[in-house]
CSV table of C-alpha atoms and ligand atoms in Angstrom, one decimal:
chain,number,residue,atom,x,y,z
V,1,UNK,CA,-28.0,17.8,2.0
V,2,UNK,CA,-30.0,20.1,4.3
V,3,UNK,CA,-31.8,23.3,3.3
V,4,UNK,CA,-29.2,25.3,5.2
V,5,UNK,CA,-26.5,24.0,2.9
V,6,UNK,CA,-27.8,26.1,0.1
V,7,UNK,CA,-25.6,28.9,1.4
V,8,UNK,CA,-22.4,27.0,0.4
V,9,UNK,CA,-23.6,26.1,-3.1
V,10,UNK,CA,-23.9,28.0,-6.4
V,11,UNK,CA,-24.5,27.0,-10.0
V,12,UNK,CA,-21.2,25.6,-11.4
V,13,UNK,CA,-22.1,27.1,-14.8
V,14,UNK,CA,-22.9,30.7,-14.0
V,15,UNK,CA,-22.2,31.0,-10.3
V,16,UNK,CA,-25.8,32.0,-9.6
V,17,UNK,CA,-27.5,31.1,-6.3
V,18,UNK,CA,-29.5,27.9,-6.1
V,19,UNK,CA,-33.0,27.1,-4.9
V,20,UNK,CA,-34.6,23.8,-3.9
V,21,UNK,CA,-37.6,23.0,-6.1
V,22,UNK,CA,-40.8,21.9,-4.5
V,23,UNK,CA,-41.9,18.2,-4.4
V,24,UNK,CA,-38.7,16.9,-2.8
V,25,UNK,CA,-38.5,13.9,-0.4
V,26,UNK,CA,-36.9,14.4,2.9
V,27,UNK,CA,-35.8,12.2,5.8
V,28,UNK,CA,-35.8,14.4,8.9
V,29,UNK,CA,-34.0,17.6,7.9
V,30,UNK,CA,-32.0,15.9,5.1
V,31,UNK,CA,-33.3,16.1,1.5
V,32,UNK,CA,-33.1,12.6,0.1
V,33,UNK,CA,-34.4,13.2,-3.4
V,34,UNK,CA,-35.1,16.5,-5.2
V,35,UNK,CA,-33.9,19.1,-7.5
V,36,UNK,CA,-31.9,22.3,-7.3
V,37,UNK,CA,-32.4,25.2,-9.7
V,38,UNK,CA,-30.2,28.1,-10.5
V,39,UNK,CA,-31.9,31.3,-9.9
V,40,UNK,CA,-30.0,33.0,-12.7
V,41,UNK,CA,-29.7,30.6,-15.6
V,42,UNK,CA,-32.5,28.2,-14.5
V,43,UNK,CA,-30.3,25.1,-15.0
V,44,UNK,CA,-31.4,22.2,-12.7
V,45,UNK,CA,-29.4,19.7,-10.7
V,46,UNK,CA,-30.6,16.5,-9.1
V,47,UNK,CA,-30.3,15.6,-5.4
V,48,UNK,CA,-30.0,11.8,-5.3
V,49,UNK,CA,-29.6,9.7,-2.1
V,50,UNK,CA,-29.1,12.9,-0.1
V,51,UNK,CA,-26.3,14.2,-2.3
V,52,UNK,CA,-26.5,17.1,-4.8
V,53,UNK,CA,-25.1,15.9,-8.2
V,54,UNK,CA,-23.5,18.4,-10.6
V,55,UNK,CA,-22.0,15.9,-13.0
V,56,UNK,CA,-23.3,12.9,-15.0
V,57,UNK,CA,-23.4,9.6,-13.0
V,58,UNK,CA,-20.9,7.9,-15.3
V,59,UNK,CA,-17.6,9.7,-16.2
V,60,UNK,CA,-13.9,8.9,-16.5
V,61,UNK,CA,-13.7,8.3,-12.7
V,62,UNK,CA,-16.3,5.6,-12.6
V,63,UNK,CA,-13.6,3.0,-11.7
V,64,UNK,CA,-13.1,5.0,-8.4
V,65,UNK,CA,-16.9,4.8,-7.8
V,66,UNK,CA,-16.7,1.0,-7.9
V,67,UNK,CA,-13.4,0.9,-5.9
V,68,UNK,CA,-14.6,3.1,-3.0
V,69,UNK,CA,-18.0,1.5,-2.8
V,70,UNK,CA,-16.4,-2.0,-2.5
V,71,UNK,CA,-13.9,-0.6,0.0
V,72,UNK,CA,-16.1,2.0,1.7
V,73,UNK,CA,-14.3,1.4,5.1
V,74,UNK,CA,-11.1,-0.4,4.3
V,75,UNK,CA,-8.8,2.6,4.9
V,76,UNK,CA,-10.7,4.3,7.7
V,77,UNK,CA,-8.8,4.6,11.0
V,78,UNK,CA,-12.1,3.9,12.7
V,79,UNK,CA,-12.2,0.5,10.9
V,80,UNK,CA,-8.5,-0.5,11.0
V,81,UNK,CA,-7.9,0.7,14.6
V,82,UNK,CA,-4.6,2.2,13.4
V,83,UNK,CA,-4.2,6.0,13.0
V,84,UNK,CA,-2.8,6.0,9.5
V,85,UNK,CA,-5.2,8.5,8.0
V,86,UNK,CA,-5.1,10.8,11.0
V,87,UNK,CA,-1.3,10.9,11.0
V,88,UNK,CA,-1.1,11.6,7.3
V,89,UNK,CA,-3.8,14.2,7.4
V,90,UNK,CA,-2.3,16.3,10.2
V,91,UNK,CA,1.3,15.8,9.1
V,92,UNK,CA,0.6,16.7,5.5
V,93,UNK,CA,-1.6,19.7,6.1
V,94,UNK,CA,0.2,21.0,9.3
V,95,UNK,CA,-3.2,22.4,10.3
V,96,UNK,CA,-4.1,22.6,13.9
V,97,UNK,CA,-6.3,20.0,15.6
V,98,UNK,CA,-9.1,22.5,16.1
V,99,UNK,CA,-10.5,24.6,13.2
V,100,UNK,CA,-13.9,25.6,14.6
V,101,UNK,CA,-15.6,28.3,12.6
V,102,UNK,CA,-13.5,27.6,9.5
V,103,UNK,CA,-14.7,26.3,6.1
V,104,UNK,CA,-12.6,23.5,4.6
V,105,UNK,CA,-12.9,22.1,1.1
V,106,UNK,CA,-11.9,18.5,0.4
V,107,UNK,CA,-11.4,17.8,-3.3
V,108,UNK,CA,-11.5,14.1,-4.5
V,109,UNK,CA,-12.6,12.5,-1.2
V,110,UNK,CA,-12.9,8.9,-2.3
V,111,UNK,CA,-14.5,6.9,0.5
V,112,UNK,CA,-14.0,9.8,2.9
V,113,UNK,CA,-11.3,8.6,5.2
V,114,UNK,CA,-9.8,12.1,5.3
V,115,UNK,CA,-13.3,13.7,5.5
V,116,UNK,CA,-13.5,11.9,8.9
V,117,UNK,CA,-10.2,13.5,9.9
V,118,UNK,CA,-11.1,17.0,8.6
V,119,UNK,CA,-14.5,16.8,10.3
V,120,UNK,CA,-12.8,15.9,13.6
V,121,UNK,CA,-11.4,19.5,13.7
V,122,UNK,CA,-14.8,21.0,14.2
V,123,UNK,CA,-14.6,22.9,10.8
V,124,UNK,CA,-17.4,22.9,8.3
V,125,UNK,CA,-16.2,20.4,5.7
V,126,UNK,CA,-17.5,20.4,2.1
V,127,UNK,CA,-16.3,17.2,0.4
V,128,UNK,CA,-16.3,16.8,-3.3
V,129,UNK,CA,-15.8,13.8,-5.6
V,130,UNK,CA,-16.4,13.2,-9.3
V,131,UNK,CA,-17.5,9.6,-8.9
V,132,UNK,CA,-20.1,7.6,-7.0
V,133,UNK,CA,-17.5,7.3,-4.2
V,134,UNK,CA,-19.6,10.1,-2.7
V,135,UNK,CA,-22.2,7.5,-1.7
V,136,UNK,CA,-19.6,5.6,0.3
V,137,UNK,CA,-18.5,8.8,1.9
V,138,UNK,CA,-22.1,9.7,2.7
V,139,UNK,CA,-22.6,6.3,4.4
V,140,UNK,CA,-19.7,7.1,6.8
V,141,UNK,CA,-19.8,10.8,7.2
V,142,UNK,CA,-23.2,12.0,5.8
V,143,UNK,CA,-24.8,12.2,9.2
V,144,UNK,CA,-22.2,14.6,10.7
V,145,UNK,CA,-23.6,18.1,11.4
V,146,UNK,CA,-20.4,19.7,9.9
V,147,UNK,CA,-20.1,17.7,6.6
V,148,UNK,CA,-21.7,18.4,3.2
V,149,UNK,CA,-20.9,15.8,0.5
V,150,UNK,CA,-21.2,16.9,-3.2
V,151,UNK,CA,-20.7,15.1,-6.5
V,152,UNK,CA,-18.9,17.5,-8.8
V,153,UNK,CA,-15.9,18.0,-11.1
V,154,UNK,CA,-13.0,19.8,-9.5
V,155,UNK,CA,-12.6,21.7,-12.8
V,156,UNK,CA,-16.0,23.3,-12.4
V,157,UNK,CA,-17.1,23.3,-8.8
V,158,UNK,CA,-20.4,24.6,-7.5
V,159,UNK,CA,-18.8,27.1,-5.1
V,160,UNK,CA,-18.1,30.8,-4.9
V,161,UNK,CA,-14.5,32.1,-5.4
V,162,UNK,CA,-12.5,33.3,-2.4
V,163,UNK,CA,-14.8,31.3,-0.1
V,164,UNK,CA,-12.8,28.6,1.8
V,165,UNK,CA,-10.3,29.0,4.6
V,166,UNK,CA,-8.5,25.8,3.7
V,167,UNK,CA,-8.5,23.3,0.8
V,168,UNK,CA,-6.9,19.9,0.6
V,169,UNK,CA,-6.6,17.5,-2.4
V,170,UNK,CA,-4.9,14.2,-1.7
V,171,UNK,CA,-4.2,11.5,-4.3
V,172,UNK,CA,-6.3,13.1,-7.0
V,173,UNK,CA,-4.4,15.4,-9.4
V,174,UNK,CA,-2.5,12.5,-11.2
V,175,UNK,CA,-5.9,10.9,-12.0
V,176,UNK,CA,-7.2,13.9,-14.0
V,177,UNK,CA,-6.6,14.5,-17.7
V,178,UNK,CA,-4.3,17.5,-17.0
V,179,UNK,CA,-2.9,17.6,-13.5
V,180,UNK,CA,-1.6,21.2,-14.0
V,181,UNK,CA,-5.0,22.5,-15.2
V,182,UNK,CA,-6.7,20.7,-12.3
V,183,UNK,CA,-4.2,22.2,-9.8
V,184,UNK,CA,-4.7,25.7,-11.2
V,185,UNK,CA,-8.5,25.3,-10.8
V,186,UNK,CA,-8.2,25.0,-7.0
V,187,UNK,CA,-6.7,28.4,-5.7
V,188,UNK,CA,-9.5,30.6,-6.9
V,189,UNK,CA,-11.9,28.9,-4.3
V,190,UNK,CA,-9.6,29.8,-1.4
V,191,UNK,CA,-9.8,33.1,0.5
V,192,UNK,CA,-6.7,35.4,0.5
V,193,UNK,CA,-4.4,34.1,3.3
V,194,UNK,CA,-6.0,30.6,3.1
V,195,UNK,CA,-4.1,27.4,2.9
V,196,UNK,CA,-3.8,24.9,0.0
V,197,UNK,CA,-2.4,21.4,0.4
V,198,UNK,CA,-2.1,18.8,-2.3
V,199,UNK,CA,-0.3,15.5,-2.9
V,200,UNK,CA,0.4,13.7,-6.2
V,201,UNK,CA,2.2,10.6,-7.3
V,202,UNK,CA,5.9,11.2,-8.0
V,203,UNK,CA,7.5,10.9,-11.4
V,204,UNK,CA,10.8,9.0,-11.2
V,205,UNK,CA,13.7,9.1,-13.7
V,206,UNK,CA,13.0,7.6,-17.1
V,207,UNK,CA,14.5,4.2,-16.3
V,208,UNK,CA,12.9,3.8,-12.9
V,209,UNK,CA,9.6,4.9,-14.3
V,210,UNK,CA,9.9,2.4,-17.2
V,211,UNK,CA,10.7,-0.4,-14.7
V,212,UNK,CA,7.4,0.2,-12.8
V,213,UNK,CA,5.3,-2.7,-13.9
V,214,UNK,CA,2.0,-0.9,-13.4
V,215,UNK,CA,2.7,1.7,-16.1
V,216,UNK,CA,2.9,-0.9,-18.9
V,217,UNK,CA,0.3,-3.3,-17.6
V,218,UNK,CA,-2.1,-0.3,-17.3
V,219,UNK,CA,-1.9,0.2,-21.0
V,220,UNK,CA,-4.3,-2.8,-21.2
V,221,UNK,CA,-6.0,-2.9,-17.9
V,222,UNK,CA,-7.4,0.6,-17.8
V,223,UNK,CA,-9.6,-0.4,-20.8
V,224,UNK,CA,-11.0,-3.4,-19.0
V,225,UNK,CA,-14.5,-2.9,-17.6
V,226,UNK,CA,-14.1,-2.1,-13.9
V,227,UNK,CA,-16.2,-5.0,-12.5
V,228,UNK,CA,-14.2,-7.5,-14.5
V,229,UNK,CA,-10.9,-6.0,-13.6
V,230,UNK,CA,-11.9,-5.9,-9.9
V,231,UNK,CA,-12.8,-9.6,-9.9
V,232,UNK,CA,-9.4,-10.4,-11.5
V,233,UNK,CA,-7.5,-8.3,-8.9
V,234,UNK,CA,-9.4,-10.1,-6.1
V,235,UNK,CA,-8.5,-13.5,-7.5
V,236,UNK,CA,-4.9,-12.5,-8.2
V,237,UNK,CA,-4.3,-11.3,-4.7
V,238,UNK,CA,-5.9,-14.4,-3.2
V,239,UNK,CA,-3.7,-16.7,-5.3
V,240,UNK,CA,-0.5,-14.7,-4.9
V,241,UNK,CA,-0.7,-13.9,-1.2
V,242,UNK,CA,1.3,-17.0,-0.1
V,243,UNK,CA,4.0,-15.8,-2.6
V,244,UNK,CA,3.9,-12.3,-1.1
V,245,UNK,CA,4.4,-13.7,2.4
V,246,UNK,CA,7.4,-15.7,1.2
V,247,UNK,CA,8.9,-12.7,-0.5
V,248,UNK,CA,8.9,-10.7,2.8
V,249,UNK,CA,11.7,-12.9,4.0
V,250,UNK,CA,14.0,-11.7,1.2
V,251,UNK,CA,16.0,-8.5,1.5
V,252,UNK,CA,14.3,-6.8,-1.6
V,253,UNK,CA,11.3,-9.1,-1.5
V,254,UNK,CA,8.7,-6.4,-0.8
V,255,UNK,CA,9.8,-4.3,-3.7
V,256,UNK,CA,9.6,-7.5,-5.8
V,257,UNK,CA,6.0,-8.1,-4.6
V,258,UNK,CA,5.0,-4.6,-5.8
V,259,UNK,CA,6.7,-5.3,-9.2
V,260,UNK,CA,4.5,-8.4,-9.4
V,261,UNK,CA,1.5,-6.0,-8.7
V,262,UNK,CA,0.9,-7.3,-5.2
V,263,UNK,CA,0.3,-4.1,-3.2
V,264,UNK,CA,1.7,-5.6,0.1
V,265,UNK,CA,1.8,-3.0,2.9
V,266,UNK,CA,3.5,-5.3,5.3
V,267,UNK,CA,6.2,-3.3,7.2
V,268,UNK,CA,4.6,0.0,5.9
V,269,UNK,CA,1.3,-0.1,7.8
V,270,UNK,CA,0.9,-2.0,11.0
V,271,UNK,CA,-2.2,-4.1,10.0
V,272,UNK,CA,-3.3,-7.7,10.6
V,273,UNK,CA,-3.0,-10.1,7.8
V,274,UNK,CA,-6.6,-10.1,6.7
V,275,UNK,CA,-6.6,-6.2,6.5
V,276,UNK,CA,-3.3,-6.4,4.5
V,277,UNK,CA,-5.0,-8.5,1.9
V,278,UNK,CA,-8.0,-6.1,1.8
V,279,UNK,CA,-5.6,-3.2,1.3
V,280,UNK,CA,-3.7,-5.2,-1.4
V,281,UNK,CA,-6.9,-5.9,-3.4
V,282,UNK,CA,-7.9,-2.3,-3.2
V,283,UNK,CA,-4.5,-0.9,-4.1
V,284,UNK,CA,-3.8,-3.4,-6.9
V,285,UNK,CA,-7.1,-2.4,-8.5
V,286,UNK,CA,-6.2,1.3,-7.8
V,287,UNK,CA,-3.0,0.9,-9.7
V,288,UNK,CA,-4.5,-0.8,-12.7
V,289,UNK,CA,-7.9,0.7,-13.2
V,290,UNK,CA,-7.7,4.6,-13.4
V,291,UNK,CA,-8.1,6.1,-16.9
V,292,UNK,CA,-5.4,8.6,-16.0
V,293,UNK,CA,-2.2,8.2,-14.0
V,294,UNK,CA,0.1,11.2,-14.6
V,295,UNK,CA,2.9,11.4,-11.9
V,296,UNK,CA,4.8,14.6,-11.4
V,297,UNK,CA,8.2,15.8,-10.2
V,298,UNK,CA,8.8,18.0,-7.1
V,299,UNK,CA,10.0,20.8,-9.4
V,300,UNK,CA,6.8,20.7,-11.5
V,301,UNK,CA,4.6,20.8,-8.5
V,302,UNK,CA,6.6,23.7,-7.0
V,303,UNK,CA,6.3,25.5,-10.3
V,304,UNK,CA,2.5,25.1,-10.2
V,305,UNK,CA,2.4,26.8,-6.7
V,306,UNK,CA,4.6,29.7,-8.1
V,307,UNK,CA,2.4,30.1,-11.2
V,308,UNK,CA,-0.7,30.3,-8.9
V,309,UNK,CA,1.1,33.1,-7.1
V,310,UNK,CA,1.0,31.3,-3.7
V,311,UNK,CA,3.3,32.2,-0.9
V,312,UNK,CA,5.0,30.1,1.9
V,313,UNK,CA,5.5,27.4,-0.7
V,314,UNK,CA,6.8,24.1,0.7
V,315,UNK,CA,7.0,21.2,-1.8
V,316,UNK,CA,8.9,18.0,-1.2
V,317,UNK,CA,8.8,14.2,-1.4
V,318,UNK,CA,6.2,12.9,1.1
V,319,UNK,CA,3.4,10.5,1.9
V,320,UNK,CA,1.9,9.9,-1.5
V,321,UNK,CA,4.9,10.9,-3.7
V,322,UNK,CA,5.1,14.7,-3.8
V,323,UNK,CA,3.3,16.9,-1.3
V,324,UNK,CA,2.9,20.6,-1.5
V,325,UNK,CA,1.6,23.4,0.7
V,326,UNK,CA,1.1,27.1,0.0
V,327,UNK,CA,-0.8,30.1,1.2
V,328,UNK,CA,-2.9,32.2,-1.1
V,329,UNK,CA,-1.3,35.6,-1.3
V,330,UNK,CA,-3.1,38.5,0.3
S,401,LIG,C1,-7.0,7.7,-5.5
S,401,LIG,S1,-8.6,8.4,-5.1
S,401,LIG,C2,-8.1,9.4,-3.6
S,401,LIG,C3,-9.3,9.5,-2.6
S,401,LIG,C4,-8.9,10.1,-1.3
S,401,LIG,N1,-8.5,11.5,-1.4
S,401,LIG,C5,-7.9,9.3,-0.5
S,401,LIG,O1,-6.7,9.7,-0.6
S,401,LIG,O2,-8.3,8.3,0.1
S,401,LIG,C6,-8.8,9.7,-6.3
S,401,LIG,C7,-10.2,10.3,-6.2
S,401,LIG,O3,-10.2,11.5,-7.1
S,401,LIG,C8,-11.5,11.5,-7.7
S,401,LIG,N2,-11.4,12.4,-8.9
S,401,LIG,C9,-10.8,12.1,-10.1
S,401,LIG,N3,-11.0,13.2,-10.9
S,401,LIG,C10,-11.8,14.1,-10.3
S,401,LIG,C11,-12.4,15.3,-10.7
S,401,LIG,N4,-12.2,15.8,-11.9
S,401,LIG,N5,-13.1,16.0,-9.8
S,401,LIG,C12,-13.3,15.5,-8.5
S,401,LIG,N6,-12.8,14.3,-8.1
S,401,LIG,C13,-12.0,13.6,-9.0
S,401,LIG,C14,-11.8,10.1,-8.0
S,401,LIG,O4,-13.2,9.9,-8.2
S,401,LIG,C15,-11.3,9.4,-6.7
S,401,LIG,O5,-12.2,9.2,-5.7
């Protein structure tokens, strides 16, 4: 972070302003190591590897830290050469291509593939994640003039209320202990008239839900240490890939591959074979490792927007299951 970024941050505990304590180490204008202190309650927060950290290094999202540091670039358009993240970002948000002068908050950034897209609009983008995924994001986007990356918990963020013009949160809410509570934590940070866009996994009917292999395999796998589970996923995808390729020839073969926990994106994303296996390893681990996976129905998500008193509510099935947009009422 740079000194000028202090204007975006407050103490997550008491909302007091923050100061940078002396004795920090800087590389150019970026503070690499140091400490922030709340002017009001005196609580201190570390700056580690250029990133202000408002939460303990290890927490329930540590599996995502491992996932996104191993796959720091896998899903970036600038790595795949295919505009998958760009299309999803602009189609889901319906935001214009230029947002100069606006302040955008990204909640749950993972490796930062959507940070790259949000930053391309010219807006100032503040990007938050609970896990060490922030380090992967920093490696790709940390040098951008209009990006600040912060490690924090969405349920207690280090920002003022009524502060952001726009907020997006993709693929995160289902991975929190209470998706509804997490959703309700977001609108206060948006200015009146500002835009909120979220997406969340979709809950199917009871039978379809029960038939999804990952939900019963997860009962065991989410307890396995992340490193060990990742090694298993890598070996599994390597050994099962020839099977996945054969299954593509059958009418329902791809669905069958997913039931066998092979996250094969063939026919969904136009990627070469070696990238498909990289995505498969990433997403098989992503299915099996999270501590929480609480999918939601369209009606539930619509109800959240209503409860938060949002207007222009638009909730429907979309990219990641259920996607929802709303405007904070004036
Ligand atoms: C499936 S990843 C999605 C990442 C990114 N939005 C994407 O779509 O590529 C979910 C992310 O949510 C983050 N997350 C989970 N709980 C969180 C919380 N309480 N506060 C902030 N981030 C959280 C995880 O660390 C993880 O990086």
